[in-house]
Amino acid sequence: MSIKALQKSDWVNLLIAIPAGIIAALVTVGFRLAITEINDLMFTDGSDITRAFVEYPRIVWPLITTCGGVLAGGILYWALRYEARNGKMPDYLDVIDQRLPGIPVVSTLLRALSSLASIASGGSIGREGAMVQLSALSGSLLGRFSRFSSLHQSDIIAMAAAGGLAAVYHAPFAGALFVAEIAFGVTAVQRLIPLFISASVAVLTVRSITPYAPLYLYSSAVFTPSPGAIVTVLVIGAVAGVLGPMFIAAIEKVRHIMQPLTHPVLRLGLGGLAVGLVAMISPLVLGNGFEVIELILNNRLLHTSLLLLLLLKILATALTVGSGAVGGLFTPSLLIGAAGGALVCSCLQALGFDPGPTGLYAAIGMSALLAATSRAPLMSIMMAFEMTLNSSLLFPLMLATAIAYVVASRFKVSGTYPVLSRHNARFIAKNDFEHGTVAALIIPCSKMYIDARLADVVSEGLKQRTRYVYIVDREERFLGVVATNMLASGIIDGSLAKESALADYIEQEFATLYQHASYEQAWAMFSNSPLERLPVLADAQSRRLLGVITKAALLSKAKDFL
């Protein structure tokens, strides 16, 4: 592609990012309004699901969550039947990562309705999953009907997804970083700029049509880097790094237990019943946890201990997600992190440390736990920062989040997003390619000694079907090659004697590699040569022939990250 074409593509990216962000914002606002309308029909005041349930007797709560689960399961079953006939619906992250043509409309809408039923009935699941998937669908439709041939549809989907997440959490920087880190696996400036534009436009659109305030404004308290505060940050990072994989493992455990229940209605209904029973212990586990986070940040009365809330929220979310409910894990992760951070702070206060206000460490725990579950540390830092707008938190957020990410990476538990496993595999393969040597790819090769007869050398070359036969002396020192076809033709037409010595026919100037050569050096040599294999020598001094490396083996080594 020419430079001019690339510049045109960049301009198109920037221009399409604006409508992508606006449409994504409208989609998230519409979905949020749908939740509000349904909850207003079910409750006198549906603005806070944890308080709304209190309107009914406690014994009724499991009935509400079970009915919601059954309805969600029925809609999901409808979606699965549709997908069985028309193909499985890919997640928007897979569409972006694998550059698939687009997102199916019917499947996405049905799954969004299933998610709506789970959320409105108090399921412990995040709203952002359906919101961002719907935003990505809007980007897919925008790309489908746009006439920009230079723009791939998956790029518009990425912009809309960034806009959707930014609109949900009022965090444009985090929304852009989310797609860059998780979907692209990179933070290249060329790809980030359209995401920033779409995310910023989405947040501005939400601000213009709805009352705006940072989700968890916490700018009054100031983090002071005292010894107690630093110890608390370090402990929160380590605890979150362990807690995150445990949270994901709990979801997988429930998923495994419910696997025999193949019908979504039965599975989600049972999940809803279990969540309702858990909610009877504490209604704070209902919903995604948005309202409870505010209580923790502002040190308000919870009527439930932090430890019990943390454990019950993990259980309720595992039951909801593990049963197959459609939704996200962002806000539940934030709540678990906030409870974990506040709990660590409270424990250290009891031991005589004075780290400061509990709310500060709840915010730090939010970022750390989100990084441990999503494996996207940059996004996690910026999301907590943008949601609280507390500038003093930036550096402790970075420290705790980095520790949590490193600790969580040590566990053999995948993160929230499977696409990250592919990115990590590519990174490892590319890193191995950049730092590995060809010694690992050496295979034995045919060779002939300098004192062999010409006829024997030709016979060996024809038998091995190689263009060249490698010639060595009795000390295995590489001397050069002889061309099999040329010698065979000479023997056949009588211009060469079968008993002739090899010395006069050896080509000494022949491309070779040393065993400590990098894969990139081998790649460069193969790129400039028609040869399918190259001889590998021990070193420049001994020139001992060790074997060969083939172009096919090198391509196989590189395919994992190309």
PDB file of C-alpha atoms in Angstrom, residues 55-194:
ATOM      1  CA  GLU A  55     -39.720  -3.923  49.225  1.00  0.00           C
ATOM      2  CA  TYR A  56     -40.649  -7.601  49.019  1.00  0.00           C
ATOM      3  CA  PRO A  57     -40.466 -10.243  51.764  1.00  0.00           C
ATOM      4  CA  ARG A  58     -37.067 -11.930  51.893  1.00  0.00           C
ATOM      5  CA  ILE A  59     -38.605 -15.290  51.010  1.00  0.00           C
ATOM      6  CA  VAL A  60     -39.741 -13.829  47.643  1.00  0.00           C
ATOM      7  CA  TRP A  61     -36.234 -12.820  46.551  1.00  0.00           C
ATOM      8  CA  PRO A  62     -35.192 -16.254  45.231  1.00  0.00           C
ATOM      9  CA  LEU A  63     -38.464 -16.366  43.250  1.00  0.00           C
ATOM     10  CA  ILE A  64     -37.612 -13.073  41.503  1.00  0.00           C
ATOM     11  CA  THR A  65     -34.062 -14.128  40.630  1.00  0.00           C
ATOM     12  CA  THR A  66     -35.258 -17.588  39.514  1.00  0.00           C
ATOM     13  CA  CYS A  67     -37.901 -16.115  37.201  1.00  0.00           C
ATOM     14  CA  GLY A  68     -35.272 -13.769  35.785  1.00  0.00           C
ATOM     15  CA  GLY A  69     -32.910 -16.672  35.232  1.00  0.00           C
ATOM     16  CA  VAL A  70     -35.594 -18.773  33.540  1.00  0.00           C
ATOM     17  CA  LEU A  71     -36.525 -15.884  31.231  1.00  0.00           C
ATOM     18  CA  ALA A  72     -32.856 -15.211  30.449  1.00  0.00           C
ATOM     19  CA  GLY A  73     -32.314 -18.911  29.779  1.00  0.00           C
ATOM     20  CA  GLY A  74     -35.325 -19.089  27.459  1.00  0.00           C
ATOM     21  CA  ILE A  75     -34.086 -16.165  25.381  1.00  0.00           C
ATOM     22  CA  LEU A  76     -30.561 -17.605  25.350  1.00  0.00           C
ATOM     23  CA  TYR A  77     -31.962 -20.964  24.182  1.00  0.00           C
ATOM     24  CA  TRP A  78     -33.691 -19.120  21.334  1.00  0.00           C
ATOM     25  CA  ALA A  79     -30.368 -17.478  20.451  1.00  0.00           C
ATOM     26  CA  LEU A  80     -28.490 -20.790  20.546  1.00  0.00           C
ATOM     27  CA  ARG A  81     -31.043 -22.432  18.239  1.00  0.00           C
ATOM     28  CA  TYR A  82     -30.694 -19.552  15.811  1.00  0.00           C
ATOM     29  CA  GLU A  83     -26.900 -19.840  15.936  1.00  0.00           C
ATOM     30  CA  ALA A  84     -27.074 -23.606  15.348  1.00  0.00           C
ATOM     31  CA  ARG A  85     -28.730 -22.864  12.013  1.00  0.00           C
ATOM     32  CA  ASN A  86     -26.781 -19.764  11.037  1.00  0.00           C
ATOM     33  CA  GLY A  87     -23.362 -20.167  12.662  1.00  0.00           C
ATOM     34  CA  LYS A  88     -21.940 -19.415  16.102  1.00  0.00           C
ATOM     35  CA  MET A  89     -21.882 -15.775  17.178  1.00  0.00           C
ATOM     36  CA  PRO A  90     -18.316 -14.507  17.678  1.00  0.00           C
ATOM     37  CA  ASP A  91     -17.497 -12.184  20.550  1.00  0.00           C
ATOM     38  CA  TYR A  92     -16.619  -8.658  19.447  1.00  0.00           C
ATOM     39  CA  LEU A  93     -13.057  -9.142  20.753  1.00  0.00           C
ATOM     40  CA  ASP A  94     -12.620 -12.179  18.494  1.00  0.00           C
ATOM     41  CA  VAL A  95     -14.022 -10.196  15.570  1.00  0.00           C
ATOM     42  CA  ILE A  96     -11.467  -7.444  16.157  1.00  0.00           C
ATOM     43  CA  ASP A  97      -8.548  -9.795  16.838  1.00  0.00           C
ATOM     44  CA  GLN A  98      -9.197 -12.127  13.889  1.00  0.00           C
ATOM     45  CA  ARG A  99     -10.498  -9.346  11.600  1.00  0.00           C
ATOM     46  CA  LEU A 100     -13.745 -11.175  10.910  1.00  0.00           C
ATOM     47  CA  PRO A 101     -16.248  -9.546   8.537  1.00  0.00           C
ATOM     48  CA  GLY A 102     -18.771  -8.389  11.157  1.00  0.00           C
ATOM     49  CA  ILE A 103     -21.088  -9.119  14.075  1.00  0.00           C
ATOM     50  CA  PRO A 104     -24.403 -10.945  13.478  1.00  0.00           C
ATOM     51  CA  VAL A 105     -27.426  -8.825  14.331  1.00  0.00           C
ATOM     52  CA  VAL A 106     -30.054 -11.347  15.488  1.00  0.00           C
ATOM     53  CA  SER A 107     -27.744 -13.303  17.815  1.00  0.00           C
ATOM     54  CA  THR A 108     -26.414 -10.132  19.416  1.00  0.00           C
ATOM     55  CA  LEU A 109     -29.884  -8.720  20.052  1.00  0.00           C
ATOM     56  CA  LEU A 110     -31.172 -11.986  21.529  1.00  0.00           C
ATOM     57  CA  ARG A 111     -28.161 -12.316  23.824  1.00  0.00           C
ATOM     58  CA  ALA A 112     -28.581  -8.683  24.878  1.00  0.00           C
ATOM     59  CA  LEU A 113     -32.224  -9.399  25.801  1.00  0.00           C
ATOM     60  CA  SER A 114     -31.063 -12.426  27.809  1.00  0.00           C
ATOM     61  CA  SER A 115     -28.543 -10.230  29.609  1.00  0.00           C
ATOM     62  CA  LEU A 116     -31.259  -7.628  30.235  1.00  0.00           C
ATOM     63  CA  ALA A 117     -33.427 -10.264  31.930  1.00  0.00           C
ATOM     64  CA  SER A 118     -30.541 -11.367  34.182  1.00  0.00           C
ATOM     65  CA  ILE A 119     -29.580  -7.798  35.124  1.00  0.00           C
ATOM     66  CA  ALA A 120     -33.126  -6.551  35.776  1.00  0.00           C
ATOM     67  CA  SER A 121     -33.875  -9.511  38.047  1.00  0.00           C
ATOM     68  CA  GLY A 122     -30.823  -8.893  40.248  1.00  0.00           C
ATOM     69  CA  GLY A 123     -28.273 -11.250  38.681  1.00  0.00           C
ATOM     70  CA  SER A 124     -24.731 -10.641  39.937  1.00  0.00           C
ATOM     71  CA  ILE A 125     -23.288  -9.689  36.590  1.00  0.00           C
ATOM     72  CA  GLY A 126     -21.955  -6.574  34.885  1.00  0.00           C
ATOM     73  CA  ARG A 127     -24.030  -4.473  32.527  1.00  0.00           C
ATOM     74  CA  GLU A 128     -21.057  -3.509  30.398  1.00  0.00           C
ATOM     75  CA  GLY A 129     -20.853  -6.875  28.623  1.00  0.00           C
ATOM     76  CA  ALA A 130     -24.115  -6.462  26.736  1.00  0.00           C
ATOM     77  CA  MET A 131     -23.641  -2.708  26.348  1.00  0.00           C
ATOM     78  CA  VAL A 132     -20.240  -3.019  24.705  1.00  0.00           C
ATOM     79  CA  GLN A 133     -21.389  -5.938  22.515  1.00  0.00           C
ATOM     80  CA  LEU A 134     -24.334  -3.826  21.325  1.00  0.00           C
ATOM     81  CA  SER A 135     -21.994  -0.877  20.758  1.00  0.00           C
ATOM     82  CA  ALA A 136     -19.740  -3.146  18.709  1.00  0.00           C
ATOM     83  CA  LEU A 137     -22.808  -4.239  16.722  1.00  0.00           C
ATOM     84  CA  SER A 138     -23.586  -0.595  15.975  1.00  0.00           C
ATOM     85  CA  GLY A 139     -20.021  -0.216  14.701  1.00  0.00           C
ATOM     86  CA  SER A 140     -20.443  -3.332  12.571  1.00  0.00           C
ATOM     87  CA  LEU A 141     -23.619  -1.909  11.009  1.00  0.00           C
ATOM     88  CA  LEU A 142     -21.933   1.450  10.477  1.00  0.00           C
ATOM     89  CA  GLY A 143     -19.058  -0.292   8.699  1.00  0.00           C
ATOM     90  CA  ARG A 144     -21.429  -2.415   6.660  1.00  0.00           C
ATOM     91  CA  PHE A 145     -23.266   0.600   5.260  1.00  0.00           C
ATOM     92  CA  SER A 146     -20.281   2.934   4.918  1.00  0.00           C
ATOM     93  CA  ARG A 147     -18.639   3.271   1.525  1.00  0.00           C
ATOM     94  CA  PHE A 148     -15.031   3.526   2.667  1.00  0.00           C
ATOM     95  CA  SER A 149     -13.301   0.640   0.921  1.00  0.00           C
ATOM     96  CA  SER A 150      -9.962   1.432   2.615  1.00  0.00           C
ATOM     97  CA  LEU A 151     -11.404   0.845   6.114  1.00  0.00           C
ATOM     98  CA  HIS A 152     -11.799  -2.655   7.523  1.00  0.00           C
ATOM     99  CA  GLN A 153     -15.072  -3.312   9.329  1.00  0.00           C
ATOM    100  CA  SER A 154     -13.285  -4.699  12.396  1.00  0.00           C
ATOM    101  CA  ASP A 155     -11.560  -1.317  12.890  1.00  0.00           C
ATOM    102  CA  ILE A 156     -14.944   0.430  13.151  1.00  0.00           C
ATOM    103  CA  ILE A 157     -16.118  -2.279  15.558  1.00  0.00           C
ATOM    104  CA  ALA A 158     -13.049  -1.568  17.707  1.00  0.00           C
ATOM    105  CA  MET A 159     -13.851   2.153  17.769  1.00  0.00           C
ATOM    106  CA  ALA A 160     -17.476   1.501  18.730  1.00  0.00           C
ATOM    107  CA  ALA A 161     -16.439  -0.970  21.458  1.00  0.00           C
ATOM    108  CA  ALA A 162     -14.041   1.611  22.925  1.00  0.00           C
ATOM    109  CA  GLY A 163     -16.811   4.210  22.787  1.00  0.00           C
ATOM    110  CA  GLY A 164     -19.277   1.860  24.456  1.00  0.00           C
ATOM    111  CA  LEU A 165     -17.014   1.017  27.392  1.00  0.00           C
ATOM    112  CA  ALA A 166     -16.038   4.671  27.793  1.00  0.00           C
ATOM    113  CA  ALA A 167     -19.713   5.661  27.867  1.00  0.00           C
ATOM    114  CA  VAL A 168     -20.548   3.026  30.500  1.00  0.00           C
ATOM    115  CA  TYR A 169     -17.821   4.113  32.932  1.00  0.00           C
ATOM    116  CA  HIS A 170     -17.314   7.748  31.827  1.00  0.00           C
ATOM    117  CA  ALA A 171     -13.673   6.826  31.215  1.00  0.00           C
ATOM    118  CA  PRO A 172     -12.524   7.617  27.651  1.00  0.00           C
ATOM    119  CA  PHE A 173      -8.845   6.899  28.216  1.00  0.00           C
ATOM    120  CA  ALA A 174      -9.562   3.533  29.850  1.00  0.00           C
ATOM    121  CA  GLY A 175     -12.072   2.637  27.123  1.00  0.00           C
ATOM    122  CA  ALA A 176      -9.492   3.209  24.412  1.00  0.00           C
ATOM    123  CA  LEU A 177      -6.788   1.346  26.325  1.00  0.00           C
ATOM    124  CA  PHE A 178      -9.149  -1.582  26.899  1.00  0.00           C
ATOM    125  CA  VAL A 179      -9.499  -2.260  23.177  1.00  0.00           C
ATOM    126  CA  ALA A 180      -5.832  -1.517  22.514  1.00  0.00           C
ATOM    127  CA  GLU A 181      -4.574  -3.856  25.266  1.00  0.00           C
ATOM    128  CA  ILE A 182      -7.071  -6.681  24.966  1.00  0.00           C
ATOM    129  CA  ALA A 183      -8.372  -6.694  21.403  1.00  0.00           C
ATOM    130  CA  PHE A 184      -5.267  -5.481  19.563  1.00  0.00           C
ATOM    131  CA  GLY A 185      -2.657  -6.603  22.069  1.00  0.00           C
ATOM    132  CA  VAL A 186      -0.736  -3.407  21.291  1.00  0.00           C
ATOM    133  CA  THR A 187      -0.763   0.277  22.134  1.00  0.00           C
ATOM    134  CA  ALA A 188       0.473   1.595  18.793  1.00  0.00           C
ATOM    135  CA  VAL A 189      -0.256   5.312  18.345  1.00  0.00           C
ATOM    136  CA  GLN A 190      -1.731   4.752  14.887  1.00  0.00           C
ATOM    137  CA  ARG A 191      -4.422   2.490  16.359  1.00  0.00           C
ATOM    138  CA  LEU A 192      -4.930   4.356  19.622  1.00  0.00           C
ATOM    139  CA  ILE A 193      -5.833   7.753  18.140  1.00  0.00           C
ATOM    140  CA  PRO A 194      -9.126   6.669  16.480  1.00  0.00           C
TER     141      PRO A 194
END
